[in-house]
Amino acid sequence: MRKFAVMLYPDFSLQEITCLTSALTVWFGEMVDFIATENREYRSEEGLRVLPTKTTADARITDYDCVILPGTVNPLPALFDEKLIEFLRAGAGSDVLFAAISSSPILLSKAGVLDGKKFTSGYFMQMAEVFQFVEKENFIHQGIVEDGNVITGIGMFFREFAEAVLKRFGYDIGADFMRYSPAEFTEEELTFYWSEEEYREFLEELKGYPV
């Protein structure tokens, strides 16, 4: 089984990564660690309150096959969290696949992960001027950019971002990944049944509730 991690920091965007994380966990049965520098509550930009499953002190980045960085509407707290940057920096030059979307590639730039690599990002371009560690000559203005062990994307292309990561690991996601049109399905196709075994498992679980 592969090991995946999602980094948490203030105002992180769940919406930009849930196509990816739900496919990993629900479709393919993978486990995902949620890692932050502190064992405390983090609020997403959508207002959901999330607790990490590990801290950077408890985890080693090179133990993971893929580290996912969601975007954030407020990147400065993460950018100046030296524990976070050091954790990412420990993966620079390794075989870890870094998947960063929206504003989060700037964290990889500061950590040295993007040194010499082509990338894209959804942050405002003035940030690339302010921070000298951003290699502006390698900024590619495309929706998704892959270079070696780094996949970067702009937030509006969250499905394509998920596809790129899932395909990198060889998962079969079909040709229309999460782009189904309701008009294309018949009534029969939209009627769902458990298998006999699944139904028996449901009935057994139901015994634990006061029906």
PDB file of C-alpha atoms in Angstrom:
ATOM      1  CA  MET A   1       0.000   0.000   0.000  1.00  0.00           C
ATOM      2  CA  ARG A   2       1.267   3.459  -0.889  1.00  0.00           C
ATOM      3  CA  LYS A   3       1.578   6.255   1.650  1.00  0.00           C
ATOM      4  CA  PHE A   4      -0.029   9.646   1.048  1.00  0.00           C
ATOM      5  CA  ALA A   5       0.018  12.795   3.151  1.00  0.00           C
ATOM      6  CA  VAL A   6      -1.829  16.105   3.041  1.00  0.00           C
ATOM      7  CA  MET A   7      -0.208  19.136   4.618  1.00  0.00           C
ATOM      8  CA  LEU A   8      -2.414  21.329   6.797  1.00  0.00           C
ATOM      9  CA  TYR A   9      -1.928  25.014   7.526  1.00  0.00           C
ATOM     10  CA  PRO A  10      -4.190  27.998   8.206  1.00  0.00           C
ATOM     11  CA  ASP A  11      -6.952  28.633   5.631  1.00  0.00           C
ATOM     12  CA  PHE A  12      -6.086  25.580   3.523  1.00  0.00           C
ATOM     13  CA  SER A  13      -8.519  24.753   0.706  1.00  0.00           C
ATOM     14  CA  LEU A  14     -10.321  21.426   0.985  1.00  0.00           C
ATOM     15  CA  GLN A  15     -12.182  22.012  -2.272  1.00  0.00           C
ATOM     16  CA  GLU A  16      -8.982  21.945  -4.302  1.00  0.00           C
ATOM     17  CA  ILE A  17      -7.877  18.519  -3.091  1.00  0.00           C
ATOM     18  CA  THR A  18     -11.017  16.522  -2.246  1.00  0.00           C
ATOM     19  CA  CYS A  19     -11.393  15.084  -5.755  1.00  0.00           C
ATOM     20  CA  LEU A  20      -7.954  13.601  -5.209  1.00  0.00           C
ATOM     21  CA  THR A  21      -8.297  12.532  -1.577  1.00  0.00           C
ATOM     22  CA  SER A  22     -11.776  11.029  -2.031  1.00  0.00           C
ATOM     23  CA  ALA A  23     -10.606   9.001  -5.038  1.00  0.00           C
ATOM     24  CA  LEU A  24      -7.584   7.781  -3.101  1.00  0.00           C
ATOM     25  CA  THR A  25      -9.565   6.732  -0.030  1.00  0.00           C
ATOM     26  CA  VAL A  26     -13.031   5.767  -1.306  1.00  0.00           C
ATOM     27  CA  TRP A  27     -12.173   4.422  -4.755  1.00  0.00           C
ATOM     28  CA  PHE A  28      -8.802   2.860  -4.105  1.00  0.00           C
ATOM     29  CA  GLY A  29      -8.749   2.185  -0.369  1.00  0.00           C
ATOM     30  CA  GLU A  30      -5.629   4.197   0.403  1.00  0.00           C
ATOM     31  CA  MET A  31      -4.943   5.834   3.751  1.00  0.00           C
ATOM     32  CA  VAL A  32      -4.036   9.512   3.961  1.00  0.00           C
ATOM     33  CA  ASP A  33      -2.165  11.175   6.822  1.00  0.00           C
ATOM     34  CA  PHE A  34      -2.959  14.809   7.563  1.00  0.00           C
ATOM     35  CA  ILE A  35       0.219  16.484   8.779  1.00  0.00           C
ATOM     36  CA  ALA A  36       0.712  19.887  10.429  1.00  0.00           C
ATOM     37  CA  THR A  37       3.443  21.485  12.477  1.00  0.00           C
ATOM     38  CA  GLU A  38       1.233  21.672  15.576  1.00  0.00           C
ATOM     39  CA  ASN A  39      -1.253  19.252  17.077  1.00  0.00           C
ATOM     40  CA  ARG A  40      -4.109  21.718  17.082  1.00  0.00           C
ATOM     41  CA  GLU A  41      -7.215  22.610  15.144  1.00  0.00           C
ATOM     42  CA  TYR A  42      -6.811  24.092  11.660  1.00  0.00           C
ATOM     43  CA  ARG A  43      -9.665  25.879   9.950  1.00  0.00           C
ATOM     44  CA  SER A  44     -10.049  25.451   6.206  1.00  0.00           C
ATOM     45  CA  GLU A  45     -10.916  28.369   3.968  1.00  0.00           C
ATOM     46  CA  GLU A  46     -14.408  26.831   3.772  1.00  0.00           C
ATOM     47  CA  GLY A  47     -14.721  27.108   7.575  1.00  0.00           C
ATOM     48  CA  LEU A  48     -14.341  23.405   8.421  1.00  0.00           C
ATOM     49  CA  ARG A  49     -12.291  22.630  11.511  1.00  0.00           C
ATOM     50  CA  VAL A  50      -9.746  19.843  11.068  1.00  0.00           C
ATOM     51  CA  LEU A  51      -7.288  18.099  13.370  1.00  0.00           C
ATOM     52  CA  PRO A  52      -4.036  16.640  12.005  1.00  0.00           C
ATOM     53  CA  THR A  53      -3.361  12.945  12.390  1.00  0.00           C
ATOM     54  CA  LYS A  54       0.380  13.591  12.739  1.00  0.00           C
ATOM     55  CA  THR A  55       2.743  16.475  13.302  1.00  0.00           C
ATOM     56  CA  THR A  56       5.902  17.164  11.353  1.00  0.00           C
ATOM     57  CA  ALA A  57       7.850  16.090  14.450  1.00  0.00           C
ATOM     58  CA  ASP A  58       6.177  12.661  14.312  1.00  0.00           C
ATOM     59  CA  ALA A  59       6.564  12.079  10.569  1.00  0.00           C
ATOM     60  CA  ARG A  60       9.383  11.703   8.084  1.00  0.00           C
ATOM     61  CA  ILE A  61       8.599  13.081   4.660  1.00  0.00           C
ATOM     62  CA  THR A  62      10.644  10.480   2.796  1.00  0.00           C
ATOM     63  CA  ASP A  63       8.393   7.754   4.211  1.00  0.00           C
ATOM     64  CA  TYR A  64       5.639   9.009   1.890  1.00  0.00           C
ATOM     65  CA  ASP A  65       5.102   8.252  -1.764  1.00  0.00           C
ATOM     66  CA  CYS A  66       3.173  11.492  -2.268  1.00  0.00           C
ATOM     67  CA  VAL A  67       2.792  14.718  -0.313  1.00  0.00           C
ATOM     68  CA  ILE A  68      -0.220  16.856  -1.272  1.00  0.00           C
ATOM     69  CA  LEU A  69      -0.273  20.595  -0.622  1.00  0.00           C
ATOM     70  CA  PRO A  70      -3.651  22.349  -0.838  1.00  0.00           C
ATOM     71  CA  GLY A  71      -3.836  25.993  -1.735  1.00  0.00           C
ATOM     72  CA  THR A  72      -4.609  28.693   0.803  1.00  0.00           C
ATOM     73  CA  VAL A  73      -6.129  32.156   0.468  1.00  0.00           C
ATOM     74  CA  ASN A  74      -3.661  33.297   3.114  1.00  0.00           C
ATOM     75  CA  PRO A  75      -0.261  31.752   2.294  1.00  0.00           C
ATOM     76  CA  LEU A  76       1.908  33.868   4.606  1.00  0.00           C
ATOM     77  CA  PRO A  77       1.373  31.875   7.847  1.00  0.00           C
ATOM     78  CA  ALA A  78       2.461  28.678   6.082  1.00  0.00           C
ATOM     79  CA  LEU A  79       5.249  30.416   4.189  1.00  0.00           C
ATOM     80  CA  PHE A  80       6.803  31.674   7.431  1.00  0.00           C
ATOM     81  CA  ASP A  81       6.240  28.450   9.374  1.00  0.00           C
ATOM     82  CA  GLU A  82       9.845  27.274   9.480  1.00  0.00           C
ATOM     83  CA  LYS A  83       8.907  23.834  10.824  1.00  0.00           C
ATOM     84  CA  LEU A  84       6.709  23.303   7.773  1.00  0.00           C
ATOM     85  CA  ILE A  85       9.356  24.561   5.364  1.00  0.00           C
ATOM     86  CA  GLU A  86      12.031  22.375   6.966  1.00  0.00           C
ATOM     87  CA  PHE A  87       9.755  19.348   6.714  1.00  0.00           C
ATOM     88  CA  LEU A  88       9.268  19.989   2.981  1.00  0.00           C
ATOM     89  CA  ARG A  89      12.950  20.774   2.491  1.00  0.00           C
ATOM     90  CA  ALA A  90      13.831  17.322   3.830  1.00  0.00           C
ATOM     91  CA  GLY A  91      12.097  15.867   0.769  1.00  0.00           C
ATOM     92  CA  ALA A  92      13.942  17.952  -1.811  1.00  0.00           C
ATOM     93  CA  GLY A  93      15.946  15.714  -4.105  1.00  0.00           C
ATOM     94  CA  SER A  94      14.092  12.593  -2.946  1.00  0.00           C
ATOM     95  CA  ASP A  95      11.668  10.344  -4.835  1.00  0.00           C
ATOM     96  CA  VAL A  96       8.656  11.774  -3.003  1.00  0.00           C
ATOM     97  CA  LEU A  97       5.997  13.022  -5.436  1.00  0.00           C
ATOM     98  CA  PHE A  98       5.012  16.562  -4.462  1.00  0.00           C
ATOM     99  CA  ALA A  99       1.539  17.606  -5.617  1.00  0.00           C
ATOM    100  CA  ALA A 100       0.889  21.303  -4.998  1.00  0.00           C
ATOM    101  CA  ILE A 101      -2.094  23.309  -6.184  1.00  0.00           C
ATOM    102  CA  SER A 102      -3.104  26.973  -6.254  1.00  0.00           C
ATOM    103  CA  SER A 103      -0.874  29.125  -4.022  1.00  0.00           C
ATOM    104  CA  SER A 104       0.983  26.233  -2.372  1.00  0.00           C
ATOM    105  CA  PRO A 105       3.809  25.905  -4.931  1.00  0.00           C
ATOM    106  CA  ILE A 106       5.354  28.951  -3.281  1.00  0.00           C
ATOM    107  CA  LEU A 107       5.946  26.761  -0.216  1.00  0.00           C
ATOM    108  CA  LEU A 108       7.874  24.321  -2.404  1.00  0.00           C
ATOM    109  CA  SER A 109       9.872  27.188  -3.861  1.00  0.00           C
ATOM    110  CA  LYS A 110      10.953  28.349  -0.423  1.00  0.00           C
ATOM    111  CA  ALA A 111      11.813  24.781   0.581  1.00  0.00           C
ATOM    112  CA  GLY A 112      14.012  24.321  -2.498  1.00  0.00           C
ATOM    113  CA  VAL A 113      11.840  21.541  -3.946  1.00  0.00           C
ATOM    114  CA  LEU A 114      11.199  23.570  -7.114  1.00  0.00           C
ATOM    115  CA  ASP A 115      14.835  24.459  -7.733  1.00  0.00           C
ATOM    116  CA  GLY A 116      15.424  23.978 -11.468  1.00  0.00           C
ATOM    117  CA  LYS A 117      11.899  22.645 -12.067  1.00  0.00           C
ATOM    118  CA  LYS A 118       9.116  23.984 -14.252  1.00  0.00           C
ATOM    119  CA  PHE A 119       5.956  24.781 -12.312  1.00  0.00           C
ATOM    120  CA  THR A 120       2.687  26.678 -12.301  1.00  0.00           C
ATOM    121  CA  SER A 121       0.713  28.296  -9.505  1.00  0.00           C
ATOM    122  CA  GLY A 122      -2.420  30.312  -8.786  1.00  0.00           C
ATOM    123  CA  TYR A 123      -0.818  32.960  -6.603  1.00  0.00           C
ATOM    124  CA  PHE A 124      -0.641  36.575  -7.725  1.00  0.00           C
ATOM    125  CA  MET A 125       2.458  37.269  -9.772  1.00  0.00           C
ATOM    126  CA  GLN A 126       3.568  40.103  -7.523  1.00  0.00           C
ATOM    127  CA  MET A 127       4.494  37.426  -4.979  1.00  0.00           C
ATOM    128  CA  ALA A 128       7.038  36.055  -7.435  1.00  0.00           C
ATOM    129  CA  GLU A 129       8.589  39.518  -7.548  1.00  0.00           C
ATOM    130  CA  VAL A 130       8.658  39.969  -3.775  1.00  0.00           C
ATOM    131  CA  PHE A 131      10.229  36.616  -2.918  1.00  0.00           C
ATOM    132  CA  GLN A 132      13.629  36.041  -4.490  1.00  0.00           C
ATOM    133  CA  PHE A 133      13.514  32.286  -3.929  1.00  0.00           C
ATOM    134  CA  VAL A 134      10.859  31.974  -6.655  1.00  0.00           C
ATOM    135  CA  GLU A 135      12.530  30.987  -9.937  1.00  0.00           C
ATOM    136  CA  LYS A 136      10.373  33.141 -12.199  1.00  0.00           C
ATOM    137  CA  GLU A 137      12.075  31.832 -15.324  1.00  0.00           C
ATOM    138  CA  ASN A 138      10.622  28.391 -14.574  1.00  0.00           C
ATOM    139  CA  PHE A 139       7.047  29.614 -14.042  1.00  0.00           C
ATOM    140  CA  ILE A 140       4.880  28.112 -16.818  1.00  0.00           C
ATOM    141  CA  HIS A 141       1.460  29.705 -17.287  1.00  0.00           C
ATOM    142  CA  GLN A 142      -0.524  26.513 -17.798  1.00  0.00           C
ATOM    143  CA  GLY A 143      -3.243  24.772 -15.817  1.00  0.00           C
ATOM    144  CA  ILE A 144      -1.156  21.730 -14.863  1.00  0.00           C
ATOM    145  CA  VAL A 145       2.623  21.351 -15.068  1.00  0.00           C
ATOM    146  CA  GLU A 146       4.573  18.164 -14.378  1.00  0.00           C
ATOM    147  CA  ASP A 147       8.339  18.144 -13.993  1.00  0.00           C
ATOM    148  CA  GLY A 148       9.987  15.094 -12.517  1.00  0.00           C
ATOM    149  CA  ASN A 149       8.618  14.374  -9.070  1.00  0.00           C
ATOM    150  CA  VAL A 150       6.562  17.577  -8.882  1.00  0.00           C
ATOM    151  CA  ILE A 151       3.010  18.174 -10.117  1.00  0.00           C
ATOM    152  CA  THR A 152       1.670  21.707  -9.781  1.00  0.00           C
ATOM    153  CA  GLY A 153      -1.720  23.083 -10.730  1.00  0.00           C
ATOM    154  CA  ILE A 154      -3.969  26.141 -10.676  1.00  0.00           C
ATOM    155  CA  GLY A 155      -6.941  25.829  -8.336  1.00  0.00           C
ATOM    156  CA  MET A 156      -9.682  25.934 -10.968  1.00  0.00           C
ATOM    157  CA  PHE A 157      -8.227  22.774 -12.505  1.00  0.00           C
ATOM    158  CA  PHE A 158      -8.693  20.630  -9.390  1.00  0.00           C
ATOM    159  CA  ARG A 159     -10.043  17.673 -11.391  1.00  0.00           C
ATOM    160  CA  GLU A 160      -7.134  17.728 -13.821  1.00  0.00           C
ATOM    161  CA  PHE A 161      -4.780  18.035 -10.853  1.00  0.00           C
ATOM    162  CA  ALA A 162      -6.315  14.939  -9.266  1.00  0.00           C
ATOM    163  CA  GLU A 163      -6.131  13.079 -12.571  1.00  0.00           C
ATOM    164  CA  ALA A 164      -2.445  13.871 -12.992  1.00  0.00           C
ATOM    165  CA  VAL A 165      -1.589  12.543  -9.534  1.00  0.00           C
ATOM    166  CA  LEU A 166      -3.751   9.428  -9.822  1.00  0.00           C
ATOM    167  CA  LYS A 167      -2.387   8.591 -13.271  1.00  0.00           C
ATOM    168  CA  ARG A 168       1.167   8.985 -11.989  1.00  0.00           C
ATOM    169  CA  PHE A 169       0.464   6.083  -9.635  1.00  0.00           C
ATOM    170  CA  GLY A 170      -1.299   4.038 -12.284  1.00  0.00           C
ATOM    171  CA  TYR A 171      -4.823   4.130 -10.882  1.00  0.00           C
ATOM    172  CA  ASP A 172      -7.602   3.326 -13.366  1.00  0.00           C
ATOM    173  CA  ILE A 173      -9.839   6.403 -13.279  1.00  0.00           C
ATOM    174  CA  GLY A 174     -11.521   6.059 -16.673  1.00  0.00           C
ATOM    175  CA  ALA A 175     -11.869   8.655 -19.384  1.00  0.00           C
ATOM    176  CA  ASP A 176     -14.454  10.920 -17.709  1.00  0.00           C
ATOM    177  CA  PHE A 177     -13.046  11.302 -14.220  1.00  0.00           C
ATOM    178  CA  MET A 178     -15.695  13.094 -12.112  1.00  0.00           C
ATOM    179  CA  ARG A 179     -17.196  14.783 -15.183  1.00  0.00           C
ATOM    180  CA  TYR A 180     -20.399  12.790 -15.581  1.00  0.00           C
ATOM    181  CA  SER A 181     -23.505  14.477 -17.025  1.00  0.00           C
ATOM    182  CA  PRO A 182     -26.854  13.456 -15.443  1.00  0.00           C
ATOM    183  CA  ALA A 183     -28.506  13.498 -18.881  1.00  0.00           C
ATOM    184  CA  GLU A 184     -26.238  10.676 -20.063  1.00  0.00           C
ATOM    185  CA  PHE A 185     -27.643   8.114 -17.604  1.00  0.00           C
ATOM    186  CA  THR A 186     -30.795   6.016 -17.746  1.00  0.00           C
ATOM    187  CA  GLU A 187     -33.167   5.464 -14.826  1.00  0.00           C
ATOM    188  CA  GLU A 188     -31.820   1.944 -14.485  1.00  0.00           C
ATOM    189  CA  GLU A 189     -28.227   3.207 -14.320  1.00  0.00           C
ATOM    190  CA  LEU A 190     -29.238   5.649 -11.578  1.00  0.00           C
ATOM    191  CA  THR A 191     -30.835   2.943  -9.417  1.00  0.00           C
ATOM    192  CA  PHE A 192     -28.377   1.386  -6.983  1.00  0.00           C
ATOM    193  CA  TYR A 193     -28.297  -1.924  -5.146  1.00  0.00           C
ATOM    194  CA  TRP A 194     -25.844  -3.533  -2.769  1.00  0.00           C
ATOM    195  CA  SER A 195     -24.517  -6.964  -3.516  1.00  0.00           C
ATOM    196  CA  GLU A 196     -25.995  -9.737  -1.357  1.00  0.00           C
ATOM    197  CA  GLU A 197     -22.881  -9.751   0.815  1.00  0.00           C
ATOM    198  CA  GLU A 198     -22.932  -5.984   1.257  1.00  0.00           C
ATOM    199  CA  TYR A 199     -26.633  -6.110   2.119  1.00  0.00           C
ATOM    200  CA  ARG A 200     -26.017  -8.760   4.775  1.00  0.00           C
ATOM    201  CA  GLU A 201     -23.221  -6.628   6.234  1.00  0.00           C
ATOM    202  CA  PHE A 202     -25.578  -3.643   6.354  1.00  0.00           C
ATOM    203  CA  LEU A 203     -28.296  -5.648   8.128  1.00  0.00           C
ATOM    204  CA  GLU A 204     -25.749  -6.931  10.636  1.00  0.00           C
ATOM    205  CA  GLU A 205     -24.532  -3.410  11.346  1.00  0.00           C
ATOM    206  CA  LEU A 206     -28.124  -2.192  11.626  1.00  0.00           C
ATOM    207  CA  LYS A 207     -28.650  -4.517  14.618  1.00  0.00           C
ATOM    208  CA  GLY A 208     -26.535  -2.104  16.667  1.00  0.00           C
ATOM    209  CA  TYR A 209     -29.100   0.679  16.230  1.00  0.00           C
ATOM    210  CA  PRO A 210     -32.536   1.069  17.881  1.00  0.00           C
ATOM    211  CA  VAL A 211     -34.647   0.485  14.766  1.00  0.00           C
TER     212      VAL A 211
END
